[in-house]
Structure formats: structure tokens, C-alpha cells
mmCIF file of C-alpha atoms and ligand atoms in Angstrom:
data_model
loop_
_atom_site.group_PDB
_atom_site.id
_atom_site.type_symbol
_atom_site.label_atom_id
_atom_site.label_comp_id
_atom_site.label_asym_id
_atom_site.label_seq_id
_atom_site.Cartn_x
_atom_site.Cartn_y
_atom_site.Cartn_z
ATOM 1 C CA UNK A 1 54.427 14.166 19.028
ATOM 2 C CA UNK A 2 53.643 11.242 16.802
ATOM 3 C CA UNK A 3 50.074 10.034 16.748
ATOM 4 C CA UNK A 4 51.175 6.644 15.481
ATOM 5 C CA UNK A 5 50.445 3.876 17.937
ATOM 6 C CA UNK A 6 53.611 2.588 19.471
ATOM 7 C CA UNK A 7 53.767 -1.040 18.507
ATOM 8 C CA UNK A 8 57.119 -2.754 18.440
ATOM 9 C CA UNK A 9 57.827 -4.458 15.153
ATOM 10 C CA UNK A 10 59.003 -8.058 15.433
ATOM 11 C CA UNK A 11 62.622 -7.054 14.796
ATOM 12 C CA UNK A 12 62.564 -4.525 17.652
ATOM 13 C CA UNK A 13 60.708 -6.693 20.113
ATOM 14 C CA UNK A 14 62.823 -8.583 22.616
ATOM 15 C CA UNK A 15 62.720 -12.270 21.797
ATOM 16 C CA UNK A 16 60.201 -13.637 24.288
ATOM 17 C CA UNK A 17 60.966 -17.220 25.258
ATOM 18 C CA UNK A 18 58.284 -19.441 23.770
ATOM 19 C CA UNK A 19 56.011 -20.770 26.508
ATOM 20 C CA UNK A 20 56.797 -24.352 27.304
ATOM 21 C CA UNK A 21 54.221 -27.009 26.593
ATOM 22 C CA UNK A 22 52.873 -28.513 29.815
ATOM 23 C CA UNK A 23 52.673 -32.227 29.068
ATOM 24 C CA UNK A 24 50.275 -33.066 31.885
ATOM 25 C CA UNK A 25 47.728 -30.613 30.472
ATOM 26 C CA UNK A 26 47.553 -32.300 27.055
ATOM 27 C CA UNK A 27 45.008 -34.823 25.898
ATOM 28 C CA UNK A 28 46.491 -38.033 24.476
ATOM 29 C CA UNK A 29 45.857 -36.812 20.915
ATOM 30 C CA UNK A 30 47.512 -33.446 21.620
ATOM 31 C CA UNK A 31 50.487 -35.208 23.154
ATOM 32 C CA UNK A 32 50.839 -37.276 19.979
ATOM 33 C CA UNK A 33 50.683 -34.089 17.905
ATOM 34 C CA UNK A 34 53.390 -32.507 20.069
ATOM 35 C CA UNK A 35 55.592 -35.579 19.749
ATOM 36 C CA UNK A 36 55.209 -35.847 15.986
ATOM 37 C CA UNK A 37 55.392 -32.047 15.515
ATOM 38 C CA UNK A 38 57.678 -29.813 17.617
ATOM 39 C CA UNK A 39 59.500 -32.719 19.258
ATOM 40 C CA UNK A 40 60.116 -34.378 15.888
ATOM 41 C CA UNK A 41 59.835 -37.920 17.217
ATOM 42 C CA UNK A 42 57.900 -40.984 16.177
ATOM 43 C CA UNK A 43 54.381 -41.294 17.540
ATOM 44 C CA UNK A 44 55.061 -44.239 19.865
ATOM 45 C CA UNK A 45 57.020 -41.881 22.070
ATOM 46 C CA UNK A 46 53.691 -40.349 23.067
ATOM 47 C CA UNK A 47 52.730 -43.575 24.792
ATOM 48 C CA UNK A 48 56.042 -43.652 26.631
ATOM 49 C CA UNK A 49 55.661 -40.035 27.763
ATOM 50 C CA UNK A 50 52.017 -40.463 28.720
ATOM 51 C CA UNK A 51 52.900 -43.401 30.950
ATOM 52 C CA UNK A 52 55.666 -41.471 32.708
ATOM 53 C CA UNK A 53 53.433 -38.470 33.263
ATOM 54 C CA UNK A 54 50.044 -40.032 33.982
ATOM 55 C CA UNK A 55 50.814 -43.469 35.390
ATOM 56 C CA UNK A 56 54.111 -43.166 37.194
ATOM 57 C CA UNK A 57 53.518 -39.504 38.030
ATOM 58 C CA UNK A 58 57.144 -38.370 37.666
ATOM 59 C CA UNK A 59 57.873 -34.698 38.243
ATOM 60 C CA UNK A 60 60.868 -34.264 35.927
ATOM 61 C CA UNK A 61 62.297 -35.421 32.626
ATOM 62 C CA UNK A 62 65.406 -36.614 34.480
ATOM 63 C CA UNK A 63 63.298 -39.426 35.966
ATOM 64 C CA UNK A 64 62.329 -40.726 32.500
ATOM 65 C CA UNK A 65 65.164 -43.178 32.495
ATOM 66 C CA UNK A 66 64.378 -44.978 29.253
ATOM 67 C CA UNK A 67 64.735 -41.809 27.165
ATOM 68 C CA UNK A 68 68.100 -40.820 25.713
ATOM 69 C CA UNK A 69 69.943 -37.882 27.271
ATOM 70 C CA UNK A 70 69.541 -35.992 23.978
ATOM 71 C CA UNK A 71 65.763 -36.467 23.951
ATOM 72 C CA UNK A 72 65.489 -35.445 27.578
ATOM 73 C CA UNK A 73 67.468 -32.292 26.829
ATOM 74 C CA UNK A 74 65.145 -31.508 23.918
ATOM 75 C CA UNK A 75 62.102 -32.066 26.118
ATOM 76 C CA UNK A 76 63.597 -29.784 28.753
ATOM 77 C CA UNK A 77 63.879 -27.069 26.122
ATOM 78 C CA UNK A 78 60.341 -27.357 24.775
ATOM 79 C CA UNK A 79 58.241 -28.649 27.607
ATOM 80 C CA UNK A 80 57.649 -29.131 31.294
ATOM 81 C CA UNK A 81 55.938 -32.008 33.079
ATOM 82 C CA UNK A 82 53.444 -29.860 35.033
ATOM 83 C CA UNK A 83 51.621 -30.553 38.270
ATOM 84 C CA UNK A 84 51.385 -29.152 41.749
ATOM 85 C CA UNK A 85 53.251 -29.226 45.041
ATOM 86 C CA UNK A 86 51.989 -30.696 48.276
ATOM 87 C CA UNK A 87 52.368 -27.931 50.867
ATOM 88 C CA UNK A 88 50.893 -29.810 53.788
ATOM 89 C CA UNK A 89 48.764 -32.786 54.692
ATOM 90 C CA UNK A 90 46.362 -32.414 57.607
ATOM 91 C CA UNK A 91 45.071 -35.600 59.196
ATOM 92 C CA UNK A 92 41.751 -35.807 60.985
ATOM 93 C CA UNK A 93 41.177 -38.071 63.963
ATOM 94 C CA UNK A 94 38.744 -40.038 61.770
ATOM 95 C CA UNK A 95 41.501 -40.837 59.240
ATOM 96 C CA UNK A 96 40.468 -38.264 56.641
ATOM 97 C CA UNK A 97 43.434 -36.448 55.129
ATOM 98 C CA UNK A 98 43.342 -33.030 53.567
ATOM 99 C CA UNK A 99 46.027 -32.088 51.076
ATOM 100 C CA UNK A 100 46.912 -28.435 50.729
ATOM 101 C CA UNK A 101 48.230 -28.110 47.218
ATOM 102 C CA UNK A 102 50.167 -25.212 45.716
ATOM 103 C CA UNK A 103 49.814 -24.295 42.056
ATOM 104 C CA UNK A 104 52.603 -22.850 39.966
ATOM 105 C CA UNK A 105 51.102 -19.344 40.056
ATOM 106 C CA UNK A 106 51.132 -19.386 43.864
ATOM 107 C CA UNK A 107 47.440 -20.028 44.426
ATOM 108 C CA UNK A 108 46.297 -23.004 46.447
ATOM 109 C CA UNK A 109 43.641 -25.679 46.346
ATOM 110 C CA UNK A 110 42.597 -28.606 48.497
ATOM 111 C CA UNK A 111 41.845 -32.279 47.950
ATOM 112 C CA UNK A 112 40.532 -34.711 50.552
ATOM 113 C CA UNK A 113 41.234 -38.439 50.991
ATOM 114 C CA UNK A 114 38.386 -40.205 52.763
ATOM 115 C CA UNK A 115 38.909 -43.803 53.887
ATOM 116 C CA UNK A 116 35.823 -45.911 54.401
ATOM 117 C CA UNK A 117 35.607 -49.681 55.110
ATOM 118 C CA UNK A 118 36.732 -51.032 51.765
ATOM 119 C CA UNK A 119 36.877 -47.756 49.875
ATOM 120 C CA UNK A 120 39.275 -44.868 49.610
ATOM 121 C CA UNK A 121 37.612 -41.863 48.045
ATOM 122 C CA UNK A 122 39.458 -38.815 46.793
ATOM 123 C CA UNK A 123 37.540 -35.553 46.661
ATOM 124 C CA UNK A 124 39.033 -33.390 43.937
ATOM 125 C CA UNK A 125 38.834 -29.645 43.156
ATOM 126 C CA UNK A 126 38.274 -28.266 39.655
ATOM 127 C CA UNK A 127 38.635 -24.507 40.196
ATOM 128 C CA UNK A 128 40.393 -22.053 42.480
ATOM 129 C CA UNK A 129 37.335 -20.586 44.186
ATOM 130 C CA UNK A 130 33.942 -20.832 42.522
ATOM 131 C CA UNK A 131 31.622 -18.499 40.614
ATOM 132 C CA UNK A 132 28.342 -20.070 41.692
ATOM 133 C CA UNK A 133 28.063 -18.266 45.027
ATOM 134 C CA UNK A 134 25.833 -20.778 46.834
ATOM 135 C CA UNK A 135 24.920 -19.029 50.082
ATOM 136 C CA UNK A 136 26.011 -21.838 52.417
ATOM 137 C CA UNK A 137 29.375 -22.728 50.846
ATOM 138 C CA UNK A 138 32.737 -21.395 52.038
ATOM 139 C CA UNK A 139 34.355 -21.781 48.607
ATOM 140 C CA UNK A 140 31.508 -19.783 47.076
ATOM 141 C CA UNK A 141 32.411 -16.767 49.203
ATOM 142 C CA UNK A 142 35.635 -16.444 47.258
ATOM 143 C CA UNK A 143 34.310 -15.943 43.798
ATOM 144 C CA UNK A 144 36.151 -17.576 40.939
ATOM 145 C CA UNK A 145 39.887 -17.012 40.816
ATOM 146 C CA UNK A 146 40.537 -19.370 37.918
ATOM 147 C CA UNK A 147 39.828 -22.741 36.365
ATOM 148 C CA UNK A 148 42.273 -25.549 37.079
ATOM 149 C CA UNK A 149 44.131 -26.957 34.093
ATOM 150 C CA UNK A 150 43.649 -30.650 33.252
ATOM 151 C CA UNK A 151 47.103 -31.403 34.650
ATOM 152 C CA UNK A 152 46.294 -29.680 37.939
ATOM 153 C CA UNK A 153 43.179 -31.822 38.274
ATOM 154 C CA UNK A 154 44.963 -35.081 37.392
ATOM 155 C CA UNK A 155 47.890 -34.282 39.671
ATOM 156 C CA UNK A 156 45.597 -34.205 42.720
ATOM 157 C CA UNK A 157 45.061 -37.917 42.084
ATOM 158 C CA UNK A 158 48.746 -38.646 41.520
ATOM 159 C CA UNK A 159 49.909 -36.733 44.601
ATOM 160 C CA UNK A 160 47.146 -38.174 46.806
ATOM 161 C CA UNK A 161 48.069 -41.588 45.411
ATOM 162 C CA UNK A 162 51.599 -41.196 46.752
ATOM 163 C CA UNK A 163 50.246 -40.399 50.186
ATOM 164 C CA UNK A 164 47.893 -43.380 50.000
ATOM 165 C CA UNK A 165 50.654 -45.833 49.049
ATOM 166 C CA UNK A 166 50.046 -45.779 45.287
ATOM 167 C CA UNK A 167 47.343 -44.361 42.999
ATOM 168 C CA UNK A 168 45.690 -47.784 42.734
ATOM 169 C CA UNK A 169 44.760 -47.508 46.413
ATOM 170 C CA UNK A 170 42.273 -44.800 45.477
ATOM 171 C CA UNK A 171 39.052 -46.631 44.620
ATOM 172 C CA UNK A 172 36.728 -43.690 43.957
ATOM 173 C CA UNK A 173 37.011 -40.107 42.805
ATOM 174 C CA UNK A 174 34.375 -37.488 43.512
ATOM 175 C CA UNK A 175 34.469 -34.063 41.892
ATOM 176 C CA UNK A 176 33.092 -32.412 45.019
ATOM 177 C CA UNK A 177 35.976 -30.235 46.115
ATOM 178 C CA UNK A 178 36.402 -26.572 45.330
ATOM 179 C CA UNK A 179 34.684 -25.304 42.206
ATOM 180 C CA UNK A 180 31.968 -26.274 39.774
ATOM 181 C CA UNK A 181 33.314 -28.964 37.434
ATOM 182 C CA UNK A 182 30.907 -28.189 34.605
ATOM 183 C CA UNK A 183 31.870 -24.503 34.636
ATOM 184 C CA UNK A 184 35.386 -25.732 33.794
ATOM 185 C CA UNK A 185 34.027 -28.168 31.231
ATOM 186 C CA UNK A 186 37.015 -28.598 28.930
ATOM 187 C CA UNK A 187 39.595 -28.769 31.705
ATOM 188 C CA UNK A 188 37.550 -31.288 33.640
ATOM 189 C CA UNK A 189 36.813 -33.485 30.621
ATOM 190 C CA UNK A 190 40.450 -33.665 29.486
ATOM 191 C CA UNK A 191 41.461 -34.519 33.044
ATOM 192 C CA UNK A 192 38.825 -37.259 33.335
ATOM 193 C CA UNK A 193 39.721 -38.758 29.953
ATOM 194 C CA UNK A 194 43.385 -38.836 30.926
ATOM 195 C CA UNK A 195 42.612 -40.436 34.302
ATOM 196 C CA UNK A 196 40.552 -43.094 32.537
ATOM 197 C CA UNK A 197 43.045 -43.634 29.694
ATOM 198 C CA UNK A 198 44.294 -47.200 29.328
ATOM 199 C CA UNK A 199 47.899 -45.967 29.121
ATOM 200 C CA UNK A 200 47.451 -43.940 32.288
ATOM 201 C CA UNK A 201 45.770 -44.833 35.573
ATOM 202 C CA UNK A 202 43.006 -46.584 33.646
ATOM 203 C CA UNK A 203 40.469 -45.398 36.201
ATOM 204 C CA UNK A 204 36.956 -46.664 35.623
ATOM 205 C CA UNK A 205 34.490 -43.839 34.830
ATOM 206 C CA UNK A 206 31.947 -45.760 36.915
ATOM 207 C CA UNK A 207 34.063 -44.987 39.961
ATOM 208 C CA UNK A 208 34.013 -41.274 39.291
ATOM 209 C CA UNK A 209 31.146 -39.055 40.452
ATOM 210 C CA UNK A 210 30.791 -35.551 39.092
ATOM 211 C CA UNK A 211 28.762 -33.203 41.275
ATOM 212 C CA UNK A 212 27.122 -30.149 39.755
ATOM 213 C CA UNK A 213 24.746 -27.347 40.678
ATOM 214 C CA UNK A 214 22.962 -28.273 37.456
ATOM 215 C CA UNK A 215 24.444 -26.369 34.534
ATOM 216 C CA UNK A 216 22.030 -27.962 32.127
ATOM 217 C CA UNK A 217 23.697 -27.751 28.667
ATOM 218 C CA UNK A 218 27.038 -28.965 30.018
ATOM 219 C CA UNK A 219 25.317 -31.657 32.069
ATOM 220 C CA UNK A 220 23.608 -33.088 28.993
ATOM 221 C CA UNK A 221 26.827 -32.871 27.014
ATOM 222 C CA UNK A 222 28.591 -34.789 29.768
ATOM 223 C CA UNK A 223 25.900 -37.455 29.582
ATOM 224 C CA UNK A 224 26.674 -37.955 25.893
ATOM 225 C CA UNK A 225 30.429 -37.951 26.276
ATOM 226 C CA UNK A 226 31.540 -39.805 29.387
ATOM 227 C CA UNK A 227 29.831 -42.493 31.498
ATOM 228 C CA UNK A 228 30.736 -41.033 34.877
ATOM 229 C CA UNK A 229 28.150 -40.957 37.637
ATOM 230 C CA UNK A 230 26.182 -37.797 38.175
ATOM 231 C CA UNK A 231 25.346 -36.027 41.419
ATOM 232 C CA UNK A 232 23.115 -32.968 41.373
ATOM 233 C CA UNK A 233 23.138 -30.399 44.165
ATOM 234 C CA UNK A 234 19.421 -29.858 44.590
ATOM 235 C CA UNK A 235 19.151 -28.500 48.144
ATOM 236 C CA UNK A 236 15.517 -27.442 47.762
ATOM 237 C CA UNK A 237 12.445 -28.754 45.973
ATOM 238 C CA UNK A 238 10.789 -25.418 45.230
ATOM 239 C CA UNK A 239 12.116 -22.544 43.150
ATOM 240 C CA UNK A 240 11.626 -19.895 45.800
ATOM 241 C CA UNK A 241 13.791 -21.645 48.393
ATOM 242 C CA UNK A 242 16.359 -22.831 45.874
ATOM 243 C CA UNK A 243 16.842 -19.411 44.274
ATOM 244 C CA UNK A 244 17.478 -17.939 47.728
ATOM 245 C CA UNK A 245 20.392 -20.262 48.417
ATOM 246 C CA UNK A 246 21.613 -21.070 44.881
ATOM 247 C CA UNK A 247 21.807 -18.174 42.398
ATOM 248 C CA UNK A 248 22.056 -20.660 39.489
ATOM 249 C CA UNK A 249 18.359 -21.425 40.010
ATOM 250 C CA UNK A 250 17.536 -18.041 38.431
ATOM 251 C CA UNK A 251 19.153 -19.257 35.235
ATOM 252 C CA UNK A 252 18.012 -22.886 35.280
ATOM 253 C CA UNK A 253 14.927 -23.440 37.395
ATOM 254 C CA UNK A 254 13.842 -26.706 38.972
ATOM 255 C CA UNK A 255 11.431 -27.660 36.183
ATOM 256 C CA UNK A 256 14.220 -27.340 33.591
ATOM 257 C CA UNK A 257 16.707 -29.133 35.835
ATOM 258 C CA UNK A 258 14.430 -32.083 36.555
ATOM 259 C CA UNK A 259 13.491 -32.341 32.859
ATOM 260 C CA UNK A 260 17.225 -32.481 32.028
ATOM 261 C CA UNK A 261 17.702 -35.221 34.630
ATOM 262 C CA UNK A 262 14.958 -37.263 32.954
ATOM 263 C CA UNK A 263 16.793 -36.759 29.670
ATOM 264 C CA UNK A 264 20.210 -37.659 31.074
ATOM 265 C CA UNK A 265 21.305 -40.916 29.433
ATOM 266 C CA UNK A 266 21.366 -43.647 32.041
ATOM 267 C CA UNK A 267 22.285 -46.898 30.291
ATOM 268 C CA UNK A 268 24.781 -48.044 32.896
ATOM 269 C CA UNK A 269 24.139 -45.255 35.338
ATOM 270 C CA UNK A 270 21.814 -46.684 37.884
ATOM 271 C CA UNK A 271 20.651 -43.592 39.660
ATOM 272 C CA UNK A 272 21.353 -39.902 39.846
ATOM 273 C CA UNK A 273 22.414 -38.827 43.322
ATOM 274 C CA UNK A 274 20.597 -35.745 44.560
ATOM 275 C CA UNK A 275 22.509 -33.887 47.221
ATOM 276 C CA UNK A 276 20.469 -31.975 49.759
ATOM 277 C CA UNK A 277 22.330 -29.792 52.225
ATOM 278 C CA UNK A 278 20.119 -29.452 55.286
ATOM 279 C CA UNK A 279 19.846 -25.871 56.497
ATOM 280 C CA UNK A 280 17.854 -25.612 59.689
ATOM 281 C CA UNK A 281 14.594 -23.745 59.247
ATOM 282 C CA UNK A 282 15.274 -23.135 55.556
ATOM 283 C CA UNK A 283 14.666 -26.478 53.852
ATOM 284 C CA UNK A 284 14.297 -28.995 56.676
ATOM 285 C CA UNK A 285 10.543 -29.015 57.326
ATOM 286 C CA UNK A 286 8.536 -32.128 56.490
ATOM 287 C CA UNK A 287 6.668 -30.130 53.840
ATOM 288 C CA UNK A 288 10.038 -29.817 52.078
ATOM 289 C CA UNK A 289 10.534 -33.575 52.297
ATOM 290 C CA UNK A 290 7.106 -34.099 50.721
ATOM 291 C CA UNK A 291 7.923 -31.695 47.903
ATOM 292 C CA UNK A 292 11.253 -33.426 47.321
ATOM 293 C CA UNK A 293 9.635 -36.845 47.257
ATOM 294 C CA UNK A 294 7.084 -35.675 44.692
ATOM 295 C CA UNK A 295 9.693 -33.874 42.573
ATOM 296 C CA UNK A 296 11.828 -36.995 42.168
ATOM 297 C CA UNK A 297 8.937 -39.317 41.422
ATOM 298 C CA UNK A 298 9.661 -41.490 38.379
ATOM 299 C CA UNK A 299 13.328 -40.525 38.253
ATOM 300 C CA UNK A 300 15.987 -43.167 38.977
ATOM 301 C CA UNK A 301 17.411 -41.323 41.925
ATOM 302 C CA UNK A 302 18.813 -41.516 45.413
ATOM 303 C CA UNK A 303 19.029 -38.752 47.947
ATOM 304 C CA UNK A 304 22.098 -37.833 49.896
ATOM 305 C CA UNK A 305 21.238 -35.659 52.889
ATOM 306 C CA UNK A 306 24.146 -33.484 54.033
ATOM 307 C CA UNK A 307 23.587 -31.823 57.407
ATOM 308 C CA UNK A 308 25.035 -28.335 56.999
ATOM 309 C CA UNK A 309 28.664 -27.991 58.021
ATOM 310 C CA UNK A 310 29.030 -24.731 59.825
ATOM 311 C CA UNK A 311 31.902 -22.420 59.086
ATOM 312 C CA UNK A 312 32.885 -19.056 60.537
ATOM 313 C CA UNK A 313 30.767 -16.293 59.090
ATOM 314 C CA UNK A 314 28.032 -18.578 57.787
ATOM 315 C CA UNK A 315 24.515 -17.519 58.627
ATOM 316 C CA UNK A 316 23.003 -21.016 58.520
ATOM 317 C CA UNK A 317 22.482 -23.593 61.217
ATOM 318 C CA UNK A 318 22.930 -27.344 61.228
ATOM 319 C CA UNK A 319 19.703 -29.224 62.039
ATOM 320 C CA UNK A 320 19.515 -31.550 65.025
ATOM 321 C CA UNK A 321 19.952 -35.287 64.473
ATOM 322 C CA UNK A 322 16.263 -35.742 65.272
ATOM 323 C CA UNK A 323 15.308 -33.271 62.536
ATOM 324 C CA UNK A 324 17.536 -35.056 60.041
ATOM 325 C CA UNK A 325 16.042 -38.422 60.990
ATOM 326 C CA UNK A 326 12.454 -37.173 60.699
ATOM 327 C CA UNK A 327 13.181 -35.711 57.258
ATOM 328 C CA UNK A 328 14.780 -38.967 56.153
ATOM 329 C CA UNK A 329 11.878 -41.069 57.428
ATOM 330 C CA UNK A 330 9.382 -38.926 55.534
ATOM 331 C CA UNK A 331 11.399 -39.198 52.310
ATOM 332 C CA UNK A 332 11.610 -42.966 52.657
ATOM 333 C CA UNK A 333 7.826 -43.106 52.358
ATOM 334 C CA UNK A 334 8.315 -42.044 48.714
ATOM 335 C CA UNK A 335 10.293 -45.227 48.037
ATOM 336 C CA UNK A 336 13.524 -43.356 47.530
ATOM 337 C CA UNK A 337 16.904 -44.604 48.731
ATOM 338 C CA UNK A 338 18.042 -42.012 51.267
ATOM 339 C CA UNK A 339 21.449 -41.688 52.891
ATOM 340 C CA UNK A 340 22.673 -39.225 55.460
ATOM 341 C CA UNK A 341 26.221 -38.263 54.541
ATOM 342 C CA UNK A 342 28.456 -38.713 57.536
ATOM 343 C CA UNK A 343 30.538 -35.683 58.259
ATOM 344 C CA UNK A 344 34.198 -36.482 57.807
ATOM 345 C CA UNK A 345 37.268 -34.484 58.632
ATOM 346 C CA UNK A 346 35.428 -31.675 60.388
ATOM 347 C CA UNK A 347 38.330 -31.035 62.762
ATOM 348 C CA UNK A 348 40.594 -30.178 59.817
ATOM 349 C CA UNK A 349 37.904 -28.208 57.924
ATOM 350 C CA UNK A 350 37.761 -30.910 55.260
ATOM 351 C CA UNK A 351 33.997 -31.480 55.330
ATOM 352 C CA UNK A 352 31.666 -30.495 52.484
ATOM 353 C CA UNK A 353 31.596 -26.759 52.016
ATOM 354 C CA UNK A 354 34.513 -26.085 54.354
ATOM 355 C CA UNK A 355 37.344 -26.098 51.874
ATOM 356 C CA UNK A 356 39.550 -23.061 51.677
ATOM 357 C CA UNK A 357 39.034 -21.967 55.255
ATOM 358 C CA UNK A 358 42.706 -22.547 55.995
ATOM 359 C CA UNK A 359 43.607 -20.375 53.102
ATOM 360 C CA UNK A 360 41.542 -17.568 54.498
ATOM 361 C CA UNK A 361 43.036 -18.073 57.917
ATOM 362 C CA UNK A 362 39.636 -18.819 59.416
ATOM 363 C CA UNK A 363 40.673 -21.986 61.184
ATOM 364 C CA UNK A 364 43.960 -22.877 62.861
ATOM 365 C CA UNK A 365 46.568 -24.578 60.748
ATOM 366 C CA UNK A 366 49.030 -23.495 58.101
ATOM 367 C CA UNK A 367 47.840 -20.191 56.745
ATOM 368 C CA UNK A 368 48.436 -19.475 53.109
ATOM 369 C CA UNK A 369 48.893 -16.152 51.518
ATOM 370 C CA UNK A 370 46.167 -16.426 48.894
ATOM 371 C CA UNK A 371 46.180 -14.707 45.528
ATOM 372 C CA UNK A 372 45.403 -11.044 45.993
ATOM 373 C CA UNK A 373 42.795 -10.585 43.342
ATOM 374 C CA UNK A 374 39.371 -12.090 42.974
ATOM 375 C CA UNK A 375 37.844 -12.499 39.568
ATOM 376 C CA UNK A 376 34.558 -10.638 39.356
ATOM 377 C CA UNK A 377 33.010 -13.417 37.304
ATOM 378 C CA UNK A 378 29.745 -14.727 38.654
ATOM 379 C CA UNK A 379 27.266 -16.882 36.877
ATOM 380 C CA UNK A 380 23.922 -15.151 36.962
HETATM 381 N N1 SAH B 1 30.002 -27.329 42.615
HETATM 382 C C1 SAH B 1 29.627 -28.686 42.780
HETATM 383 C C2 SAH B 1 30.599 -29.535 43.602
HETATM 384 C C3 SAH B 1 31.220 -28.956 44.856
HETATM 385 S S1 SAH B 1 30.473 -28.998 46.451
HETATM 386 C C4 SAH B 1 28.260 -28.779 43.379
HETATM 387 O O1 SAH B 1 27.764 -27.777 43.871
HETATM 388 O O2 SAH B 1 27.665 -29.836 43.329
HETATM 389 C C5 SAH B 1 30.009 -30.614 46.919
HETATM 390 C C6 SAH B 1 28.734 -30.605 47.754
HETATM 391 O O3 SAH B 1 28.909 -29.979 49.044
HETATM 392 C C7 SAH B 1 27.607 -29.823 47.073
HETATM 393 O O4 SAH B 1 26.426 -30.558 47.134
HETATM 394 C C8 SAH B 1 27.535 -28.589 47.936
HETATM 395 O O5 SAH B 1 26.305 -27.944 47.831
HETATM 396 C C9 SAH B 1 27.801 -29.153 49.305
HETATM 397 N N2 SAH B 1 28.108 -28.128 50.301
HETATM 398 C C10 SAH B 1 28.636 -26.906 50.100
HETATM 399 N N3 SAH B 1 28.752 -26.241 51.259
HETATM 400 C C11 SAH B 1 28.302 -27.050 52.240
HETATM 401 C C12 SAH B 1 28.207 -26.944 53.645
HETATM 402 N N4 SAH B 1 28.624 -25.860 54.294
HETATM 403 N N5 SAH B 1 27.703 -27.992 54.317
HETATM 404 C C13 SAH B 1 27.332 -29.113 53.677
HETATM 405 N N6 SAH B 1 27.409 -29.295 52.351
HETATM 406 C C14 SAH B 1 27.894 -28.267 51.634
#
């Protein structure tokens, strides 16, 4: 028996078809490189392609009617447009719509359209599942399955735009769906740059809010690179409580997080939003409000209180309205703007922390067959 490792030489190996380039996943510069390189075209074609993909949101090369048949055939050979499929749209009685979106590998994600007086906000996912394992979050129970590609993030906006009567109808984007955007830093940044690109949807970064558990190095990098608004999931104002409900606090404690918030460049950013999920008996006492008020002193901030949205299997309880009000009143004495986030789309499991319940078959509605394997990755 030969002890030589069995490695096929190139001549013996079956010719594997080269993977196609997914245009929607490319940054503008990479698209230009693809056009000038493998495609062998002049650079201005990149602009034409970018507009088809990122502004008009076409799904196929056949729809790119101002390209010659020969060029379309060449594109077909080398590339694909990319994107996702809308499996279902669930509509809440309050007008919120949840999109169940299928990725090419069969896994599924969700995005939520939330109409408000003069605004239409789209809540976007950045990962399938999430590695952060916050104790109160349904998505966190999954673990991380994978990061979304830039095209899969952008396509949530394009597909939701179609449902809304055009992408321009969407006035705000919040990265508050499934996943931790800063854990998928590169994918999220390419997606945001493409959404804000003048040749694409030309979305204003000021109308985009990125919500994070507080991954400090990535948060500071974001502050240097893109003027989107920042929301930080705080949820407790002392390390003991926060570490119990958010494992990330063992890596980056509150002192480090608040110091990073002070450092976060805020030229045009008015205030950092601090999200505070209210878990009855865990972080809802007035002593917690006092601690929170003191912690945020001197920081341009506003507080968004989110009464816990219950989901099957969750061990936490939603506080009463009176408890929420008392907490809010106490915080207001610290001269902080405080808002209580209204729960939207609860009947279709579209509220904060409820995404993916359909997938797991925990609430009625279309039940997906989710990917079989869970990545073991956790951020500790
Ligand atoms: N990973 C990011 C963004 C996703 S979640 C982050 O943590 O900020 C968006 C917000 O919903 C976060 O503040 C999150 O803590 C909150 N949330 C999660 N589960 C919730 C639940 N069951 N009820 C209310 N808010 C919840």
C-alpha cells in the first residue's frame, strides 16, 4: 500500500466550474475591477451594472435591457446577480409587515417593515442566527449559523422596497434584526456603503441606525469610517446584572464600553441611543434607573426602553406599564431624553427579540425547515 498522500494532480482532477462572481456582493471598486478584468469591458460599464443591481434591483441579466446580447451572455457565464427570495410576507394588524426571506443555501432570515406617521422603517438582519447569546433574545438561542453577505443585506432593502411601492418609500433603516452587525463587520460595511452609494439607492447614512451589543474595537472603527447613527444595547447599568444577561459583558465591561462611547466621534451624530430591554425583577427597579442615569451622565445620549417581548421558552417577564412608567419618570430626573419603544408586530412575532420563531415552528404561520447544523461559534 502506498504511503503517498492521495492528491489529484491538476490534470487528473475533474474540471470544477469556476464559482460565479456574485455582483450584488461586490463593493463598487471590486465591481470596477471585475468589469475591467475578467469581463474585459471598459470601466463605465461598472456604473451601468451597479445601477441595475443596486438601484433598480433586477434579479437577472435578461432584464438589463441596455446591454448587448453578447455582453449579457458573457455575464451569464461569469457572474450571477445575487439576492434572496421572498417566501412570505406576514402582516400585523398594526400595519407592520414581516418578510420571510430565503437565502440561496436554503437558510432563512427575516426583515420587518414598520410604518409610523411619516416614516417607514426597515429592520434588517445581518446574520443567520447570532453568536452573542443574550439570555432574553430568541435569535440568540440559535447560535450563529453564518454571516450574511453584503448582497443578502442590501437585498432585504430592495425586496422590502418592492413591497412598499419602491425603495424610496423606505425612510429609515435599522440594523436591529437577526444578528450582531459588528460581528459581521466587513459584510455589513460593504452593504451600507453600497446602500449609500450615489449610483445606487443613495441612502443617507444619517437615516441608518446600527445597533450593537458593544463590540468595542469594531464600534470605534465604525465611528471612523461611516457616519451612521449608533445604538448600544446596554440593558443594565452594573456589570453583575449585565454579565448575567449579556455574555459579551465578560469581554467588554461597562467601564470600557462607556469609555468607548465617550470616544465615539459625534460630529453630526447628535446622541447615542442606549437600548434597555426591561426584564421584570432583573433590571427594572428604581435603583437600576438611578445607576443608569449616573452612568450616562455627560454623554450625549438618549434612552430607549424596550419592555421585554415574551417568547415561548423565555424565562423572563415583561414589566407592567406602571413599572415602565415609574422607571421612565426616574430616568427623566437625570435630564435624559427617554422613550418607551412601542411594541409593533407582536401578533406576527416581528417585535424585538422575536425574530426566527416562525423558523423554529414556535408560533403559528409558515414553518420553515431550517438549516440542520448550528455553528458552535460563540463570542466569549
Ligand atoms: N445585535 C444587535 C442588534 C439586534 S437586536 C444588538 O444587540 O443591539 C435589537 C434590539 O432588540 C437589541 O437591543 C436587543 O437587545 C433587543 N431585544 C432582543 N430580544 C428582545 C426581547 N425579547 N424583547 C425586547 N427587546 C429585545
